[in-house]
CSV table of C-alpha atoms in Angstrom, one decimal:
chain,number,residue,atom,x,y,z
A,1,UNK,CA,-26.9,-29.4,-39.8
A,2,UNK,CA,-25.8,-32.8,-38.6
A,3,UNK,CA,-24.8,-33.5,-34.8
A,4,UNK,CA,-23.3,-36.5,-33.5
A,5,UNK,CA,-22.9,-35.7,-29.6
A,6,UNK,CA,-21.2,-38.4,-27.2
A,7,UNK,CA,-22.0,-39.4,-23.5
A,8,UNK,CA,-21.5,-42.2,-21.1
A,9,UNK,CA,-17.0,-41.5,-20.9
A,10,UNK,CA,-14.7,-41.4,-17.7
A,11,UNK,CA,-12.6,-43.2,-15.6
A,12,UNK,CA,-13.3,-46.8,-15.3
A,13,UNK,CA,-10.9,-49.5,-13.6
A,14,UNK,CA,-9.5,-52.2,-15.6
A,15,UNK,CA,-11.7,-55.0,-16.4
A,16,UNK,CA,-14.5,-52.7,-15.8
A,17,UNK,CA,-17.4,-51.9,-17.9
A,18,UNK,CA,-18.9,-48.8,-19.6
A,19,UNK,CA,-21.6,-47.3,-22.3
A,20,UNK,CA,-21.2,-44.8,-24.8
A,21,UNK,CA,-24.1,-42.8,-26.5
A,22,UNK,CA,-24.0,-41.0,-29.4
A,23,UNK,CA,-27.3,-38.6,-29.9
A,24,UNK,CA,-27.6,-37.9,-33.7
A,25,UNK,CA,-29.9,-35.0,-34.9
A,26,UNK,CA,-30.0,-33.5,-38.8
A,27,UNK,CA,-30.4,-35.8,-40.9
A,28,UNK,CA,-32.6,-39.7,-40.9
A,29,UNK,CA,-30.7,-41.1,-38.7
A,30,UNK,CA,-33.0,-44.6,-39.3
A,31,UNK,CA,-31.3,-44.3,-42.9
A,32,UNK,CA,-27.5,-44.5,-42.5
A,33,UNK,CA,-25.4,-46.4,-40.6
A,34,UNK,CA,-22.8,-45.7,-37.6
A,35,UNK,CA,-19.8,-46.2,-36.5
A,36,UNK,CA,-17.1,-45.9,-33.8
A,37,UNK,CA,-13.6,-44.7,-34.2
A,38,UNK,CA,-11.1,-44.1,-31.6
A,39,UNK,CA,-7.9,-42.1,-31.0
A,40,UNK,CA,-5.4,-43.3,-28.6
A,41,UNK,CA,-3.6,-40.4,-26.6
A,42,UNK,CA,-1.0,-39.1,-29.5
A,43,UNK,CA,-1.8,-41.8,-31.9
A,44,UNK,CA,-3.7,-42.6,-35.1
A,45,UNK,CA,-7.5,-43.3,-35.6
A,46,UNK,CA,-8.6,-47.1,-35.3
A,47,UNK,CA,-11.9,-48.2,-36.4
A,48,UNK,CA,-13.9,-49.9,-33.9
A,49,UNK,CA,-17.1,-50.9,-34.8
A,50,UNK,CA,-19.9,-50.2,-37.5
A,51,UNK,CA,-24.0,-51.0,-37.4
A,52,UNK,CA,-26.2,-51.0,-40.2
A,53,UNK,CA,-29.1,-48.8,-40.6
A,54,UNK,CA,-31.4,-51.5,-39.9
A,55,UNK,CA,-29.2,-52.8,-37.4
A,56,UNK,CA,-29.2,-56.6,-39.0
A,57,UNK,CA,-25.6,-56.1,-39.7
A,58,UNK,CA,-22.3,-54.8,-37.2
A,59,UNK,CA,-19.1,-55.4,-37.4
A,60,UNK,CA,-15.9,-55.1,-35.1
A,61,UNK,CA,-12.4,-54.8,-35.2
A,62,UNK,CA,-10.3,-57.9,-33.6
A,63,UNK,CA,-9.3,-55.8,-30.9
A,64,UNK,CA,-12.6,-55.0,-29.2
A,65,UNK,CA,-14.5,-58.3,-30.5
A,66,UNK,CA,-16.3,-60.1,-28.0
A,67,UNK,CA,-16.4,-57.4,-25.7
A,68,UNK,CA,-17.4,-54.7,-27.1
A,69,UNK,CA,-21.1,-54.5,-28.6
A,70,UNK,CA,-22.6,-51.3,-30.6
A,71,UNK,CA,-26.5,-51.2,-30.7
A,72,UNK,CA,-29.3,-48.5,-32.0
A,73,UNK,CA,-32.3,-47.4,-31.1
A,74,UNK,CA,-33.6,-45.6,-34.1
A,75,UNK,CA,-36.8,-44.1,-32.7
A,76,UNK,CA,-33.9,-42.1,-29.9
A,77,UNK,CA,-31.4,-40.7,-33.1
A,78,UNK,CA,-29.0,-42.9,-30.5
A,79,UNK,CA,-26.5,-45.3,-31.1
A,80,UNK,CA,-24.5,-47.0,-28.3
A,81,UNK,CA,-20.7,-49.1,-27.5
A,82,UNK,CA,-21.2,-51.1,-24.7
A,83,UNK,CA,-17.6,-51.9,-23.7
A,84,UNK,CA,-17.1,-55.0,-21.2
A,85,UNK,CA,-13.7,-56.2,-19.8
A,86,UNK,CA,-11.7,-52.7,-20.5
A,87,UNK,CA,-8.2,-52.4,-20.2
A,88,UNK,CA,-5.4,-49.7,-20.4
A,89,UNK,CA,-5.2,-50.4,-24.1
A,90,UNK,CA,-8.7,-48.9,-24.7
A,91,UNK,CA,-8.1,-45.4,-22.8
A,92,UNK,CA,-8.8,-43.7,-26.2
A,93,UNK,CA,-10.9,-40.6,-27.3
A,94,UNK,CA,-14.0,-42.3,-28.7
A,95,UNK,CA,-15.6,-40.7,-31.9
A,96,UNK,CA,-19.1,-41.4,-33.0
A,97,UNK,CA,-19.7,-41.0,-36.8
A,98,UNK,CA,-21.9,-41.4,-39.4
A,99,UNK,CA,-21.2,-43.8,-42.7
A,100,UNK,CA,-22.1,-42.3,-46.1
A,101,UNK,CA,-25.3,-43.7,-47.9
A,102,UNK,CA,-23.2,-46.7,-49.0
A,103,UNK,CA,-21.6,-47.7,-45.3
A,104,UNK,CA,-18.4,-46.8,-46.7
A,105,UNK,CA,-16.8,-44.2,-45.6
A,106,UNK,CA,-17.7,-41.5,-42.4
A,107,UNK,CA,-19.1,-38.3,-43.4
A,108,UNK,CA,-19.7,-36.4,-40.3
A,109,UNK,CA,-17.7,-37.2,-36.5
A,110,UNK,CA,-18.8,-36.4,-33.4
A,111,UNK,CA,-15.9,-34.6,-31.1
A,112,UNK,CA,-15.6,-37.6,-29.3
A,113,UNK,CA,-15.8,-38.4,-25.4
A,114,UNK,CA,-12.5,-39.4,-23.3
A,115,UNK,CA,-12.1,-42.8,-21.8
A,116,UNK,CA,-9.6,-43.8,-19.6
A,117,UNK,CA,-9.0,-46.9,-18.1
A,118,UNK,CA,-6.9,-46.6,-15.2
A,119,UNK,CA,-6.4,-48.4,-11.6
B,1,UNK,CA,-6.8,-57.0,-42.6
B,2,UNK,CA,-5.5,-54.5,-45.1
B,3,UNK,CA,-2.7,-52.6,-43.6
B,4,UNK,CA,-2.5,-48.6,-44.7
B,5,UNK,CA,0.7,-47.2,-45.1
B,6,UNK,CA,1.1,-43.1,-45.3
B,7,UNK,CA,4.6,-41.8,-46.0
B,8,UNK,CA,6.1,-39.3,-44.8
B,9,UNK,CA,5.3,-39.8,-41.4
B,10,UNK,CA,5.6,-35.9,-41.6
B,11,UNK,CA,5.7,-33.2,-43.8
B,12,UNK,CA,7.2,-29.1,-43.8
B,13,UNK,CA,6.0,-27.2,-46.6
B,14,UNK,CA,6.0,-23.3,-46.7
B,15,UNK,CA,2.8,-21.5,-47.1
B,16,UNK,CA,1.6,-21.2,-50.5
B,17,UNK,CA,3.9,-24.7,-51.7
B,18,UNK,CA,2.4,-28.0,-53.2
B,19,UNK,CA,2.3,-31.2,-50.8
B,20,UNK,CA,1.7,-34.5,-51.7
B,21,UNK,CA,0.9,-37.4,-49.7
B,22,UNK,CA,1.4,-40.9,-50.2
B,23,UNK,CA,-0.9,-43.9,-49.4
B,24,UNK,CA,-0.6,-47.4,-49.8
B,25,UNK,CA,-2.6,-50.3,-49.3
B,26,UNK,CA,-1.0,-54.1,-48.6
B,27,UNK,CA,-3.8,-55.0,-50.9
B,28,UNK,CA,-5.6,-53.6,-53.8
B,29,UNK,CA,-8.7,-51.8,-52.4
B,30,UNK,CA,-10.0,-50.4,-55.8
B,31,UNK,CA,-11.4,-47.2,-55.6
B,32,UNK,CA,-12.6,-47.5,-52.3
B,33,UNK,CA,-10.6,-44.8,-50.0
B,34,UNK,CA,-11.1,-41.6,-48.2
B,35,UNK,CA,-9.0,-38.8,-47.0
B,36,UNK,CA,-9.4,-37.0,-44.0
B,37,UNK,CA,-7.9,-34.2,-42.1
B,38,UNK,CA,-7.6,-33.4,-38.1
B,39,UNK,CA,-6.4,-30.6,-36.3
B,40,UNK,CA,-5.6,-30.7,-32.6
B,41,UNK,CA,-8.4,-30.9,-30.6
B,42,UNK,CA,-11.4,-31.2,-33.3
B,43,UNK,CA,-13.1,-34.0,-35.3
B,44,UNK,CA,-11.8,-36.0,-38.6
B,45,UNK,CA,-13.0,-33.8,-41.2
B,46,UNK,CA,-14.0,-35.7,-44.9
B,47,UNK,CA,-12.0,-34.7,-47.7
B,48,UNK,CA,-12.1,-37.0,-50.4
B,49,UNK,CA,-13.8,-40.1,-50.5
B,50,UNK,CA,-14.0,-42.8,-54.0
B,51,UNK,CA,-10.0,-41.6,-54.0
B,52,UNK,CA,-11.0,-38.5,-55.8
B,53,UNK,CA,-13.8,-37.2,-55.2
B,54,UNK,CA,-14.2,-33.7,-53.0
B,55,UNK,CA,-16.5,-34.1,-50.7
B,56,UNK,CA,-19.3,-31.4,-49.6
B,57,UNK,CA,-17.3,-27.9,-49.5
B,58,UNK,CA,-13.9,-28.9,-49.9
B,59,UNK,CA,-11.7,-26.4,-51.4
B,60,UNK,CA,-10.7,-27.2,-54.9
B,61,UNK,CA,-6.7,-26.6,-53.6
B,62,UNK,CA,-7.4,-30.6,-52.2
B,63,UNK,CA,-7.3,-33.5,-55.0
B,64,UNK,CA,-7.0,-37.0,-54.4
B,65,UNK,CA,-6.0,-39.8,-56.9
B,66,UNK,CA,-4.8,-43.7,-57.3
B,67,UNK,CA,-6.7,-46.4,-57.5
B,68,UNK,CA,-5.6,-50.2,-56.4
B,69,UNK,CA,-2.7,-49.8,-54.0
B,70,UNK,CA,-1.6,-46.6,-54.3
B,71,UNK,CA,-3.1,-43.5,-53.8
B,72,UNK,CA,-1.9,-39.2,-53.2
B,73,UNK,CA,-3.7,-36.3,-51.9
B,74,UNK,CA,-2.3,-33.3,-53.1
B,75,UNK,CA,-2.8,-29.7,-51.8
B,76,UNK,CA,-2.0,-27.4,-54.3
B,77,UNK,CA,-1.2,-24.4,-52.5
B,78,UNK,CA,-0.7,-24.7,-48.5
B,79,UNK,CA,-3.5,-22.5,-46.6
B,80,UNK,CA,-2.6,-21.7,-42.8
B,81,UNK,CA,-5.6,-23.5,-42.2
B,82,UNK,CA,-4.5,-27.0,-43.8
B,83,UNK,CA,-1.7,-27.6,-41.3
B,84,UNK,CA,-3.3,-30.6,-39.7
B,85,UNK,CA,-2.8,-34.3,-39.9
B,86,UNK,CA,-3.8,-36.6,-42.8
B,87,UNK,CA,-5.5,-39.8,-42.8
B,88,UNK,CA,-6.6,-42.6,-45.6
B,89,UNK,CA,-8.7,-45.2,-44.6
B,90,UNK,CA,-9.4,-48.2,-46.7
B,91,UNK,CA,-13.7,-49.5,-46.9
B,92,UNK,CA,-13.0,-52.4,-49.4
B,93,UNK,CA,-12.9,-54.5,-46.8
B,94,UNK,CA,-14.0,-55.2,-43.2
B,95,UNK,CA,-12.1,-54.7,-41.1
B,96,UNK,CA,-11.9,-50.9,-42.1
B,97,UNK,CA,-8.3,-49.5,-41.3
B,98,UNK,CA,-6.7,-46.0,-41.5
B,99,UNK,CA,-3.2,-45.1,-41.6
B,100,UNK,CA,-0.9,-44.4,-39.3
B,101,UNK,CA,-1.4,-40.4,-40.4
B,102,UNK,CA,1.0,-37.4,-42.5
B,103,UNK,CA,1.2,-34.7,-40.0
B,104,UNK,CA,1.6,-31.5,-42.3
B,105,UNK,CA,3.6,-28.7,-40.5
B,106,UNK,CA,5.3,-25.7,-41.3
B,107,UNK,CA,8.0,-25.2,-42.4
C-alpha cells in the first residue's frame, strides 16, 4: 500500500523559513517522481513543485520560484520543500504526492501538513 | 501557463441522476489531463487520467472524455459517496495547473 506521510508544518512568521518532508513507503520510491501540491484555506489545488526520479530534473511554479526548493534523498523514501522568504500567501495545506511512471499526472497524495504564515 | 477552466463552479444533482462536468484548457493539451475528486478533509483522489482512462478501482459510474481543449467527466448515476469536489489538471505542459474545481452537492 503506498504512503506519502508529511512533517516539518506550523506557524512560521513572515519572511521566515521552513522544511517539509514527505516519508514515502510501498512502492520504489527511487523510480518515480514527486511532487508538491497545495490548498489554500477554501480554495483550489495549485501545483508547486515536481522532482524527477533521479533528481536531475525539478520544476516550480512562478509563485514559489526562487524560494522555494524540493530535494530527495532516495536511499530515506524522503522528499523535501525547503521554503525561504514565506509570506501570508503561502499559508496553504501542503500535499505530498507521487507522479505516475510518466511524471504526468499524481497517483497517490499524502493528507497534507498545515502551514500558516502569520505575524 | 495553460489556464483550466471547470464550469459550473457548482453542481445539485439528486441521488441516482447523471452529472457532467466541463473542462477547458486556454490551450490544446492533447490527451494529457486527469480528474480528481476531494472530499472535506481527505486527499485528491485519481480518477481518470489520459482524459479517459479509469484509474486503479474507479467505479465504472465515472468516465471521462475530450481531447484538445475540451474535456467532461460524467458520473452516471450519483452515489452518496461522490458528493465531493472535482478537479482537472492539465500535464502537457510545465507549469502543471488545475482548475479552479466543480463542487458536486446535493440537491
Amino acid at each position: 500500500e503506498v504512503q506519502l506521510l508529511e512533517s516539518g508544518g506550523g506557524l512560521v512568521q513572515p519572511g521566515g523559513s521552513l522544511r517539509l518532508s514527505c516519508a514515502a513507503s510501498g512502492f520504489t520510491f527511487s523510480s518515480y517522481a514527486m511532487g508538491w501540491v497545495r490548498q489554500a484555506p477554501g480554495k483550489g489545488l495549485e501545483w508547486v513543485s515536481t522532482m524527477s526520479a533521479s533528481s536531475l530534473n525539478s520544476h516550480y511554479a512562478d509563485s514559489v520560484k526562487g524560494r522555494f526548493t524540493i530535494s530527495r534523498d532516495n536511499s530515506k523514501h524522503t522528499v523535501y520543500l525547503q521554503m525561504n522568504s514565506l509570506g501570508v500567501d503561502d499559508t496553504a495545506v501542503y500535499h505530498c504526492a507521487k507522479n505516475d511512471w510518466n511524471d504526468f499526472y499524481f497517483d497517490y497524495w499524502g493528507q497534507g501538513i498545515l502551514i500558516t504564515v502569520s505575524s | 501557463e495553460i489556464v483550466m477552466t471547470q464550469s459550473p463552479a457548482t453542481l445539485s444533482v439528486s441521488p441516482g441522476e447523471r452529472a457532467t462536468l466541463s473542462c477547458r484548457a486556454s490551450q490544446s493539451v492533447s490527451s494529457n489531463l486527469a480528474w480528481y475528486q476531494q472530499k472535506p478533509g481527505q486527499a485528491p483522489r485519481l480518477l481518470i487520467y489520459d482524459a479517459s482512462t479509469r484509474a486503479t478501482g474507479i467505479p465504472a459510474r465515472f468516465s471521462g472524455s475530450g481531447s484538445g481543449a475540451e474535456f467532461t467527466l460524467t458520473i452516471s448515476s450519483l452515489q452518496s459517496e461522490d458528493f465531493a469536489v472535482y478537479y482537472c489538471q492539465q500535464y502537457n505542459n510545465w507549469p502543471r495547473t488545475f482548475g479552479q474545481g466543480t463542487k458536486v452537492e446535493i440537491k
